[in-house]
CSV table of C-alpha atoms in Angstrom, one decimal:
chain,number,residue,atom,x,y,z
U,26,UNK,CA,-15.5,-15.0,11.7
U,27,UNK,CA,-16.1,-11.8,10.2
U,28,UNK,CA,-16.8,-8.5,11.9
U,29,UNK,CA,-17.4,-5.2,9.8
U,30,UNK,CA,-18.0,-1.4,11.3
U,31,UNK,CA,-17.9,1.5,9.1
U,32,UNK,CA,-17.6,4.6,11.7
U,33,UNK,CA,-16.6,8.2,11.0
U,34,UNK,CA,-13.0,9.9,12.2
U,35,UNK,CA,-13.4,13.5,13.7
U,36,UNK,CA,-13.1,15.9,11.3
U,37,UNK,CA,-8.9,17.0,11.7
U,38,UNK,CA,-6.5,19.8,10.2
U,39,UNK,CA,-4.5,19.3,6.7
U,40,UNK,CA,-1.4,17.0,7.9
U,41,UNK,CA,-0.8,14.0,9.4
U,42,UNK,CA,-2.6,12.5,12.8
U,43,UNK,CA,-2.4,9.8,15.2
U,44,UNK,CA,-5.9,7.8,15.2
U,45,UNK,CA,-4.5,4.4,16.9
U,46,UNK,CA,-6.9,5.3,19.7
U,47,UNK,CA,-9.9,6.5,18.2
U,48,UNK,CA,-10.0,3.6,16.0
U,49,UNK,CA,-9.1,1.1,18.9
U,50,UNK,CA,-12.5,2.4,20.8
U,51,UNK,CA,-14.1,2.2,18.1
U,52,UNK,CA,-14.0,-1.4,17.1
U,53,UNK,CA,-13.2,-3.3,20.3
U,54,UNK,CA,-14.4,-6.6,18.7
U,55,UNK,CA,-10.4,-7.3,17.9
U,56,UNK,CA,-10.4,-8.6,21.5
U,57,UNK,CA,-12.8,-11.7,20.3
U,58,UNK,CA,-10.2,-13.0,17.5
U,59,UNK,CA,-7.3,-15.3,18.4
U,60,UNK,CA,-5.6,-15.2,15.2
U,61,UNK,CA,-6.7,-12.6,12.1
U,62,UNK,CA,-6.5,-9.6,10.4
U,63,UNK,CA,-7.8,-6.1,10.5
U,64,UNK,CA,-8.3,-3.8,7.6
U,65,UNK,CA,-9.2,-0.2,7.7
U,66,UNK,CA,-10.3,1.1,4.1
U,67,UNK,CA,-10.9,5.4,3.8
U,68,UNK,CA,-13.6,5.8,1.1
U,69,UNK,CA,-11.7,9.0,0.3
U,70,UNK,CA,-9.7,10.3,-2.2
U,71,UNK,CA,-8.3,13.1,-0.8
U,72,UNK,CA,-6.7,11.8,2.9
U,73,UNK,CA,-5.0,8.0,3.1
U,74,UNK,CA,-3.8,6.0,5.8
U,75,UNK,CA,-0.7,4.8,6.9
U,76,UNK,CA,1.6,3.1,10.1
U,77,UNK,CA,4.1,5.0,11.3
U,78,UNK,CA,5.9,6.6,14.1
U,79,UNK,CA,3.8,7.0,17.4
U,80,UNK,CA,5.8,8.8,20.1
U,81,UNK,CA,7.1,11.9,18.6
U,82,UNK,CA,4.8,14.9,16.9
U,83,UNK,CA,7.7,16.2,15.0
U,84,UNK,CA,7.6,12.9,12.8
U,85,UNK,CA,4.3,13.8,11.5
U,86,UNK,CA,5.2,17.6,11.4
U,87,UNK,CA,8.0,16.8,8.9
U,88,UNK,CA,5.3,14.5,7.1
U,89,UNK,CA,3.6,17.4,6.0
U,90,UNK,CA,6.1,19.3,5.2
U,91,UNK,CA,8.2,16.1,2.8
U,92,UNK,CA,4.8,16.0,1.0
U,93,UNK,CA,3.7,19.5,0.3
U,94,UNK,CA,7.4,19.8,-1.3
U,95,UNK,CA,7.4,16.4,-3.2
U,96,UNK,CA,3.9,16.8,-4.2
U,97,UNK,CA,3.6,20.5,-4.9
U,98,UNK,CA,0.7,22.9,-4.8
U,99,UNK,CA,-0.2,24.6,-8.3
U,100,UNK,CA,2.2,22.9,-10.5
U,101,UNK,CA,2.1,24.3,-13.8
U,102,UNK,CA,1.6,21.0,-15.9
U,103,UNK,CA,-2.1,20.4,-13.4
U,104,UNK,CA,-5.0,20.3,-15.5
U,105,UNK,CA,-7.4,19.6,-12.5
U,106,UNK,CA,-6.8,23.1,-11.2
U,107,UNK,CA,-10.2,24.3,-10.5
U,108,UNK,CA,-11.3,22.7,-6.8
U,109,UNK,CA,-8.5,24.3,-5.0
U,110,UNK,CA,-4.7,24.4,-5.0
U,111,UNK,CA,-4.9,21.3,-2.3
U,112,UNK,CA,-7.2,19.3,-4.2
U,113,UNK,CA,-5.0,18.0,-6.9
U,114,UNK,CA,-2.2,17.1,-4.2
U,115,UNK,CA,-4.6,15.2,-2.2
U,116,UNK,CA,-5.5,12.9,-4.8
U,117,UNK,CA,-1.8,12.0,-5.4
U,118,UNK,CA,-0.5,12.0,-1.3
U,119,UNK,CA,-3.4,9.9,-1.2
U,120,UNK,CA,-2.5,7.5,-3.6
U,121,UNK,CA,1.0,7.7,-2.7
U,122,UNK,CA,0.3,6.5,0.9
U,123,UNK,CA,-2.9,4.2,0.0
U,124,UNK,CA,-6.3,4.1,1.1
U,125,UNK,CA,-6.0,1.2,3.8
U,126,UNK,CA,-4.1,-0.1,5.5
U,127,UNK,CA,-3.8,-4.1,7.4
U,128,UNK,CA,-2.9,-5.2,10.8
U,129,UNK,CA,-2.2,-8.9,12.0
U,130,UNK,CA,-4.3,-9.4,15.3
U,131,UNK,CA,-2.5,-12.0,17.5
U,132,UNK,CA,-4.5,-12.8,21.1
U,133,UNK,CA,-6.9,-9.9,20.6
U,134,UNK,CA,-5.1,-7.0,19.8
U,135,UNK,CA,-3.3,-5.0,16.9
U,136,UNK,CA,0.0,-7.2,16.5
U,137,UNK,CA,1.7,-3.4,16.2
U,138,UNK,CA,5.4,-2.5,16.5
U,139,UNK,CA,6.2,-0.9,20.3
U,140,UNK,CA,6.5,2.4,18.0
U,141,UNK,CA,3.9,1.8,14.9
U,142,UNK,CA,0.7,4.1,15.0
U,143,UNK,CA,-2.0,4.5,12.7
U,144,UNK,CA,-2.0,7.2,11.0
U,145,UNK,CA,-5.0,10.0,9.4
U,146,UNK,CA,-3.3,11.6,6.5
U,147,UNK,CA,-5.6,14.6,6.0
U,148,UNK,CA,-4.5,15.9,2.8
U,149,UNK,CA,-7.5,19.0,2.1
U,150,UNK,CA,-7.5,22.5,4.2
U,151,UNK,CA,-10.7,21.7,5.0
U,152,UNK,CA,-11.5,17.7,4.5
U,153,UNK,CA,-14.3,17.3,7.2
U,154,UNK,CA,-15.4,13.7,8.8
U,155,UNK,CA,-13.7,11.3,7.3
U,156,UNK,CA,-15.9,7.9,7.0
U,157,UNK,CA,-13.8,4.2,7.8
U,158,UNK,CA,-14.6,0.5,7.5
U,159,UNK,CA,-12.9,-1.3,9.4
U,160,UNK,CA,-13.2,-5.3,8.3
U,161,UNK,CA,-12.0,-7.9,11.2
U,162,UNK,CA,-11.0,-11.4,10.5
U,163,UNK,CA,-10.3,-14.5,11.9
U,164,UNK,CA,-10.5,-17.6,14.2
U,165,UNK,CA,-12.1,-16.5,17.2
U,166,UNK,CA,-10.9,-17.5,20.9
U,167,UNK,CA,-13.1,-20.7,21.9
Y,26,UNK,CA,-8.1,-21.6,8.3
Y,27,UNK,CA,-5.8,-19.1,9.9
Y,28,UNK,CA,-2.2,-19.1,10.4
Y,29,UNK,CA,-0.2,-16.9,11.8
Y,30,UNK,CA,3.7,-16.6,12.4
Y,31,UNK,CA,5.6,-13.8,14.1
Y,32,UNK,CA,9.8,-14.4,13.1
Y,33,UNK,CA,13.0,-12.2,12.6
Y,34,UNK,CA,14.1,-11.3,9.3
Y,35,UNK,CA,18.5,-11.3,9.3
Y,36,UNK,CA,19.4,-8.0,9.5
Y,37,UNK,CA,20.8,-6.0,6.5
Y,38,UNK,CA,22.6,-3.1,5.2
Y,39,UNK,CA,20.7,-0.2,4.3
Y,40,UNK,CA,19.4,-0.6,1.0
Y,41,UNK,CA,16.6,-3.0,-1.2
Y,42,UNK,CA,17.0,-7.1,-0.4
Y,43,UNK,CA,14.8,-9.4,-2.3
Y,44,UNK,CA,13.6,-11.8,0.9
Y,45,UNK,CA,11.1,-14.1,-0.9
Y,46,UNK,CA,13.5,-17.0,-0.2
Y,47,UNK,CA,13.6,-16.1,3.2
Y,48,UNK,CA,10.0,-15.6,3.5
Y,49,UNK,CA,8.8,-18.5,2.0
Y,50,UNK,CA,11.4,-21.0,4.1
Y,51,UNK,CA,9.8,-19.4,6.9
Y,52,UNK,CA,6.3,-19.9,6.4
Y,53,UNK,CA,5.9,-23.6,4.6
Y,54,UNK,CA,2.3,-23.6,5.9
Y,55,UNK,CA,1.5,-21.6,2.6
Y,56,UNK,CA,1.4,-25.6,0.7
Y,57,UNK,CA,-1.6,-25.8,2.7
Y,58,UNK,CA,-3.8,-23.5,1.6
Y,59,UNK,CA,-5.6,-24.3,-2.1
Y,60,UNK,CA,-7.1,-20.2,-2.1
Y,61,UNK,CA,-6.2,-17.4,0.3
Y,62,UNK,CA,-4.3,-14.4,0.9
Y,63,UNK,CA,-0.8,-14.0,2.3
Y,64,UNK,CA,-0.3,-11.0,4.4
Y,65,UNK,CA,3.4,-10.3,5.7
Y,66,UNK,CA,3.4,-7.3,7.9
Y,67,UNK,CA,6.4,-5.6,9.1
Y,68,UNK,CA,6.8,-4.1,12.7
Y,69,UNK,CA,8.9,-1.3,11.9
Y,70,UNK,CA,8.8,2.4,11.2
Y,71,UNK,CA,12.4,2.7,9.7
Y,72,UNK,CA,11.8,-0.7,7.2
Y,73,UNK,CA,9.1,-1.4,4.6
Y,74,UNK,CA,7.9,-4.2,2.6
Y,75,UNK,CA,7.1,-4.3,-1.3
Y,76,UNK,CA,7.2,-6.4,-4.1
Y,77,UNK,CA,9.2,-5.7,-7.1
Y,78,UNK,CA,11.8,-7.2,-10.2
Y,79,UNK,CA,12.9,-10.4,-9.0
Y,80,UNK,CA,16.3,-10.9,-11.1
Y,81,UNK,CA,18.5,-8.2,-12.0
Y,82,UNK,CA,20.1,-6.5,-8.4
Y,83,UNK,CA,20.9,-3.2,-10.5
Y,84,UNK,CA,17.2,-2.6,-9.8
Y,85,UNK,CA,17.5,-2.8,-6.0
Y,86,UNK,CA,20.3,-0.2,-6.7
Y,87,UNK,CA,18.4,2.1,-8.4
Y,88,UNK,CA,15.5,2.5,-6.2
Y,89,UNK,CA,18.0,2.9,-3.1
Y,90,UNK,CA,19.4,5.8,-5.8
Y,91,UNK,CA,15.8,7.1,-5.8
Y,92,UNK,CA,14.4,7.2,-2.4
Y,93,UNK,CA,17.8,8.9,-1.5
Y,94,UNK,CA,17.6,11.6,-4.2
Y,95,UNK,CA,13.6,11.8,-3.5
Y,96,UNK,CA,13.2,11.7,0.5
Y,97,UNK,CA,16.7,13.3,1.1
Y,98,UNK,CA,18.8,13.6,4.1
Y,99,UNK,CA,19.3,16.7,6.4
Y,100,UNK,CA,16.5,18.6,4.7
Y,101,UNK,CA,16.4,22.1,6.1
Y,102,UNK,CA,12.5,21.7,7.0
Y,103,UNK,CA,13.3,18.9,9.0
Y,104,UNK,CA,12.2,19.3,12.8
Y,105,UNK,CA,12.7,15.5,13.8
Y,106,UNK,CA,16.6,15.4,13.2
Y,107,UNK,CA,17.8,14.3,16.6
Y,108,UNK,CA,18.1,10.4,16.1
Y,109,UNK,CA,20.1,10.4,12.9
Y,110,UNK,CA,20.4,11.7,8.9
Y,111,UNK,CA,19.0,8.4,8.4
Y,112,UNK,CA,16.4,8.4,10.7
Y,113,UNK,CA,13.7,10.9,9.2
Y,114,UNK,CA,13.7,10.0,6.0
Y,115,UNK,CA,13.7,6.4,7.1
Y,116,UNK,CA,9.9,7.0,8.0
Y,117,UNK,CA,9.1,8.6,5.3
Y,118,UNK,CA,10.5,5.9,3.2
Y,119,UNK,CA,8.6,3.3,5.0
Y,120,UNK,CA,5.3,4.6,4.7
Y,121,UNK,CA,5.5,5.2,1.0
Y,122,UNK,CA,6.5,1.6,0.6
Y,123,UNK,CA,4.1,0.5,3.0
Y,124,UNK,CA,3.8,-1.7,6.3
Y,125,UNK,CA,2.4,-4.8,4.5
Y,126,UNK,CA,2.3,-6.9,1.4
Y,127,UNK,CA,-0.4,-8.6,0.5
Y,128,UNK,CA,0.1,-11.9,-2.2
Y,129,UNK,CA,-2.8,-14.1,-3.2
Y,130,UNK,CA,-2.0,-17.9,-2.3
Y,131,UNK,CA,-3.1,-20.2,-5.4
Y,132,UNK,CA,-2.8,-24.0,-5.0
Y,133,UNK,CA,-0.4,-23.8,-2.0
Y,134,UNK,CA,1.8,-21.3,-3.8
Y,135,UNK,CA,2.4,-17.6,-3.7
Y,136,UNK,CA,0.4,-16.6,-6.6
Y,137,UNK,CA,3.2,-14.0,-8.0
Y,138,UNK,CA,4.4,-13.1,-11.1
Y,139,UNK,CA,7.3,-14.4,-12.7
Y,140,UNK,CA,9.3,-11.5,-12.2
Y,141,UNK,CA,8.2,-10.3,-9.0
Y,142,UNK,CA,10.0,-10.7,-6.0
Y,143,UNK,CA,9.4,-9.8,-2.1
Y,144,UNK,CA,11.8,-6.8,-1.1
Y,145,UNK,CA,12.8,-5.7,2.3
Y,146,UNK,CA,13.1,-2.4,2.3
Y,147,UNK,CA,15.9,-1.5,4.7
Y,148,UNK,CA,16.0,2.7,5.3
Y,149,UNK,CA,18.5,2.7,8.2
Y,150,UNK,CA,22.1,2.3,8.3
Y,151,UNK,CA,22.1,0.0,11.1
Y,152,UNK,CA,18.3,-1.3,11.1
Y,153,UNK,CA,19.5,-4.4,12.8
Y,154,UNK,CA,17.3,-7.5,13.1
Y,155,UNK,CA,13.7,-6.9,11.1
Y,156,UNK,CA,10.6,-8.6,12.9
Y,157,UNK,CA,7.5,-9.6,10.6
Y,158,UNK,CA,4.3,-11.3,11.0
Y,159,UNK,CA,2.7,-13.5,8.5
Y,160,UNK,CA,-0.8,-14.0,8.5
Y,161,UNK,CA,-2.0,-16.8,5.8
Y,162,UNK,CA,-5.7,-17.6,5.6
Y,163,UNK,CA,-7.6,-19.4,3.4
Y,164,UNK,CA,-9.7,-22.8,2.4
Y,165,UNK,CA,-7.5,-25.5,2.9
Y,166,UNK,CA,-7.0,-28.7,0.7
Y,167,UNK,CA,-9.5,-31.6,1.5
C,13,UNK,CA,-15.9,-18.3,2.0
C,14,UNK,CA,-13.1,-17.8,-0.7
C,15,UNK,CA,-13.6,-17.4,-4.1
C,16,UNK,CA,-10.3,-16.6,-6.2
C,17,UNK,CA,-10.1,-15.6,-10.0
C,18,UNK,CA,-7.4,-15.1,-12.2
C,19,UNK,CA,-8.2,-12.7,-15.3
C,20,UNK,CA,-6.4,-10.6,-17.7
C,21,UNK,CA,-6.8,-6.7,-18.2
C,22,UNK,CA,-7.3,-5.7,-21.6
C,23,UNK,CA,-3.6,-3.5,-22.9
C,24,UNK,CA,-4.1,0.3,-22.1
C,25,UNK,CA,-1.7,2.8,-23.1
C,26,UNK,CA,0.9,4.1,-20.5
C,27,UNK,CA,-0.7,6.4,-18.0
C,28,UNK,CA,-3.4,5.5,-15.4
C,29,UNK,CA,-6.9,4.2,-16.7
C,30,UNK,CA,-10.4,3.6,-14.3
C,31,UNK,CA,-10.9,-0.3,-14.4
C,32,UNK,CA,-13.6,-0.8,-11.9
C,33,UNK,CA,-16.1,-1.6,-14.3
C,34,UNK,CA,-14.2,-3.8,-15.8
C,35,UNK,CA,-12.9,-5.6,-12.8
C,36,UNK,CA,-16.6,-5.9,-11.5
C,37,UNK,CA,-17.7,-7.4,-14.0
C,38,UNK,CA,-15.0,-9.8,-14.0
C,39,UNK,CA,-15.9,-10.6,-10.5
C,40,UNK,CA,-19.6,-11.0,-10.0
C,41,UNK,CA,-19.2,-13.5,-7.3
C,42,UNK,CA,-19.0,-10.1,-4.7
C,43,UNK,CA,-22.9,-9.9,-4.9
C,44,UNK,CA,-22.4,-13.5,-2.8
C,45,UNK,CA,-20.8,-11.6,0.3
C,46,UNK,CA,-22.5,-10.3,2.8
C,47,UNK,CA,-19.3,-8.9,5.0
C,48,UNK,CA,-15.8,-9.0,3.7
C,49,UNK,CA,-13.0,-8.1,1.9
C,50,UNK,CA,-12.1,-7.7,-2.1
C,51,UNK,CA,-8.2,-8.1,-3.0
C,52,UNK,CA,-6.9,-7.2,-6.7
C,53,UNK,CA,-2.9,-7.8,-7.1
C,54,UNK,CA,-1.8,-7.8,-10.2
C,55,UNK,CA,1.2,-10.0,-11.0
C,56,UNK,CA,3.5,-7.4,-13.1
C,57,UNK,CA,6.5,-5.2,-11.7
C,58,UNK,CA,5.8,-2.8,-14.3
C,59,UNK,CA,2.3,-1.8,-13.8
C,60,UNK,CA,0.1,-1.1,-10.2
C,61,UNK,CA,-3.3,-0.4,-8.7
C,62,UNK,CA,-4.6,2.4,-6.2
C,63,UNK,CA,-8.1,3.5,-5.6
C,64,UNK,CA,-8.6,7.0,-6.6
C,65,UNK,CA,-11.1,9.8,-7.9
C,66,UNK,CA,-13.7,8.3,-10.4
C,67,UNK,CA,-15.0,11.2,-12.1
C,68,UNK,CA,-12.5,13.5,-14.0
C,69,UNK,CA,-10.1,12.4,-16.5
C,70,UNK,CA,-7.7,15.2,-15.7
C,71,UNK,CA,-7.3,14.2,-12.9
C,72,UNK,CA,-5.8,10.8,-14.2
C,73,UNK,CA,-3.6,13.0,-16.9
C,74,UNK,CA,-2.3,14.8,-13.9
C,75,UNK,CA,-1.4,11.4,-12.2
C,76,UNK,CA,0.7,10.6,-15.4
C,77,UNK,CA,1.9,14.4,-15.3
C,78,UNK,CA,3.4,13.9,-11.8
C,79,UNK,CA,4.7,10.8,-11.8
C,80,UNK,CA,7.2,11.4,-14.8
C,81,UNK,CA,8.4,14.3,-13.0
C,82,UNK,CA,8.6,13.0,-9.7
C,83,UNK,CA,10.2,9.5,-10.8
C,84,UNK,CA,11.8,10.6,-14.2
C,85,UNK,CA,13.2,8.8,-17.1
C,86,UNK,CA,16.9,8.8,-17.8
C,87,UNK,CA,18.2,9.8,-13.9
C,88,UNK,CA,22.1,9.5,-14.6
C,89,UNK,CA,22.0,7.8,-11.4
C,90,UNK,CA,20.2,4.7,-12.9
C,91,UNK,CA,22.1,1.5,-13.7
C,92,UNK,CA,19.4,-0.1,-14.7
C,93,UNK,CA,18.9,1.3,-18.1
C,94,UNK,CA,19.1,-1.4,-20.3
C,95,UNK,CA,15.5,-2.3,-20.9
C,96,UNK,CA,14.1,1.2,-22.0
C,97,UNK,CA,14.0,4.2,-20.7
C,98,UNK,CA,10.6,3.7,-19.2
C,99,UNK,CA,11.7,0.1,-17.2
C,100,UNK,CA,13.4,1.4,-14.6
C,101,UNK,CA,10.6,4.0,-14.1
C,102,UNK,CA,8.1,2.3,-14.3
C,103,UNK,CA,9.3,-0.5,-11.5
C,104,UNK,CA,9.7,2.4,-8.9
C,105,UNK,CA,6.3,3.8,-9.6
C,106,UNK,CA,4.7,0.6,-9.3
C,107,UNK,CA,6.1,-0.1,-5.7
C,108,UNK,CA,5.3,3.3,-4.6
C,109,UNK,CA,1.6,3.1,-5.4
C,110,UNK,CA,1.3,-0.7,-5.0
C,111,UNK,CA,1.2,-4.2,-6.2
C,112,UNK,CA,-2.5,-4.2,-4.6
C,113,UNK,CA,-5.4,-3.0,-3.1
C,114,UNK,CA,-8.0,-3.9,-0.5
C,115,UNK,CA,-11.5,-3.0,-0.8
C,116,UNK,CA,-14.0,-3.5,2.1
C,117,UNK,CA,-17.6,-6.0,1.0
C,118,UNK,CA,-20.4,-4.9,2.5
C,119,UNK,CA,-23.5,-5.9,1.7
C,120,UNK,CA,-22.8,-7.9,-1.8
C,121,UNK,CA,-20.7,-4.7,-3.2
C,122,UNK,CA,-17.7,-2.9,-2.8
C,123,UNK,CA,-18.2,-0.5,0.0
C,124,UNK,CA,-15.6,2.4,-2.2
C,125,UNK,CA,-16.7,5.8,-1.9
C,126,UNK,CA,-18.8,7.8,-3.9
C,127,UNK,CA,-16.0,9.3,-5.5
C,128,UNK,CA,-13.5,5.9,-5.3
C,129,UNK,CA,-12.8,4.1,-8.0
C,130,UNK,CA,-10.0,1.3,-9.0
C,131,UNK,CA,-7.2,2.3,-11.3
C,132,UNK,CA,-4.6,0.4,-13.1
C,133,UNK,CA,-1.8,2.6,-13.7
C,134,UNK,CA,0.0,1.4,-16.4
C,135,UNK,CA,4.0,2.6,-16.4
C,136,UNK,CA,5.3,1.1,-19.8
C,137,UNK,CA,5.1,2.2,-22.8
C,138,UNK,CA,3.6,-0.8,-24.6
C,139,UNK,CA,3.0,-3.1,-21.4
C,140,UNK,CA,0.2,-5.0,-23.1
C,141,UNK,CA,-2.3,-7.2,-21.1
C,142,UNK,CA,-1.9,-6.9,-17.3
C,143,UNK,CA,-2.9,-10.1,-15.5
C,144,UNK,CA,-4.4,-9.4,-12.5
C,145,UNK,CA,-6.1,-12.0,-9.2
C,146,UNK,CA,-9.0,-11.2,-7.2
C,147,UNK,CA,-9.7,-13.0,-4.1
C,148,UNK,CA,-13.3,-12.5,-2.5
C,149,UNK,CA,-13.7,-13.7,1.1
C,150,UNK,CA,-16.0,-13.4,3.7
C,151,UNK,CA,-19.4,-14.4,5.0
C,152,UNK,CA,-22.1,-15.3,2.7
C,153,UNK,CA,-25.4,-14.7,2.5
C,154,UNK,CA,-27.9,-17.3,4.1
């Protein structure tokens, strides 16, 4: 059984958001498959996903902050310099946290950790709607 | 075909443990599958999953060296600092590692490398008990 | 519907290379799928894969340019030094950008962006051929 939706993700700030919700809604098949696995791709460069803490806005506050350090605006060695000091960083944040991301589904829903959300890593100033697929597999309920 | 199997992992100091032993005791259903994908997912925050050197343990040393020189403790900028020095960078950690690992199944074996390995990624001091899911799917043998 | 192949890369130079023309047409079986899901792993510890920009080669150089910094040769911390001063390196880039990726089939090609592409990064000096499996699965066309 395979169920694919490519959808688009509100357009959000540079950092790091909680989307377990929005992407719930938006592909409520998971409820149909007994046993599978859900995969959400970005088909961007410069934002990533990943699962991570849910319950506390401080974790993803300190995301940013870890990656602007460790992945530095306008480093002199850059040679892609010329789309914007956050361009070049995106590319490698993005890389660095990868551009999907899998979930088991066990009895129709996200087999997630009590504290695991997913995460939208927006990694431009200004990065827009952000386009998903989200790919569903499985053996369905009878 | 679709398997799936939700089990504990023995908890571990802090640090890199190579677990494909333990992983592949735990989910003999993987003879059974001629062509597929084996997904192990981990339902943590503080713990990640990724494959690496399989033989020499200085390795696993080194990239505990690493991650603690490169996602450092008590870092000024730090707002979420209130369950541990461990704790913070423990999330950090986990989602450049990753959640999931995903190893192609070939003629009822993990299709890996000779020198790769499956590591548990351990970021806390105390992480306890480590629960993963595997998810193995695939045509079957006749 | 699984389809599995087993292929080799041809040896690139250290530093991160676009390969999706060459894993594409490696893997022509894709135009088969209607719905479903591409996964390249490649079977080294020394060498990974991540989807990123497709367009400019600086960007690529920059990738190189970061990732020595960020993960550098000859830490004094290292114990593992025995093997080069790029093996020890090169094992903890390939974990933190990954053993594999996940792409989304849609409609008999890979659903990547229009600025995606697929990138073996290539960590050692004189790593040679990379061996690399792609697994196709999904629903086929009627």
């Amino acid at each position: 059984m395979w169920i694919q939706k490519e959808f688009h993700l509100a357009a959000k700030p540079r950092g790091f958001h909680l989307i377990t919700n929005e992407v719930s809604q938006a592909v409520q098949d998971i409820e149909r498959i007994e046993c599978g696995l859900f995969n959400l791709f970005i088909k961007h460069t410069s934002a990533s996903l990943t699962i991570n803490e849910n319950a506390d806005a401080t974790v993803r506050a300190d995301f940013e902050s870890h990656f602007n350090k460790f992945v530095p605006e306008r480093a002199p060695y850059y040679r892609h310099d010329y789309e914007g000091d956050d361009d070049m960083p995106a590319y490698l944040k993005s890389s660095i946290l990868g551009a999907s991301i899998n979930i088991p589904i066990s009895q129709g829903r996200l087999n997630l950790g009590i504290w695991q959300g997913i995460y939208l890593c927006e990694h431009r100033n200004h990065g827009g709607s952000r386009t998903v697929v989200a790919t569903i597999s499985g053996a369905v309920y009878d």
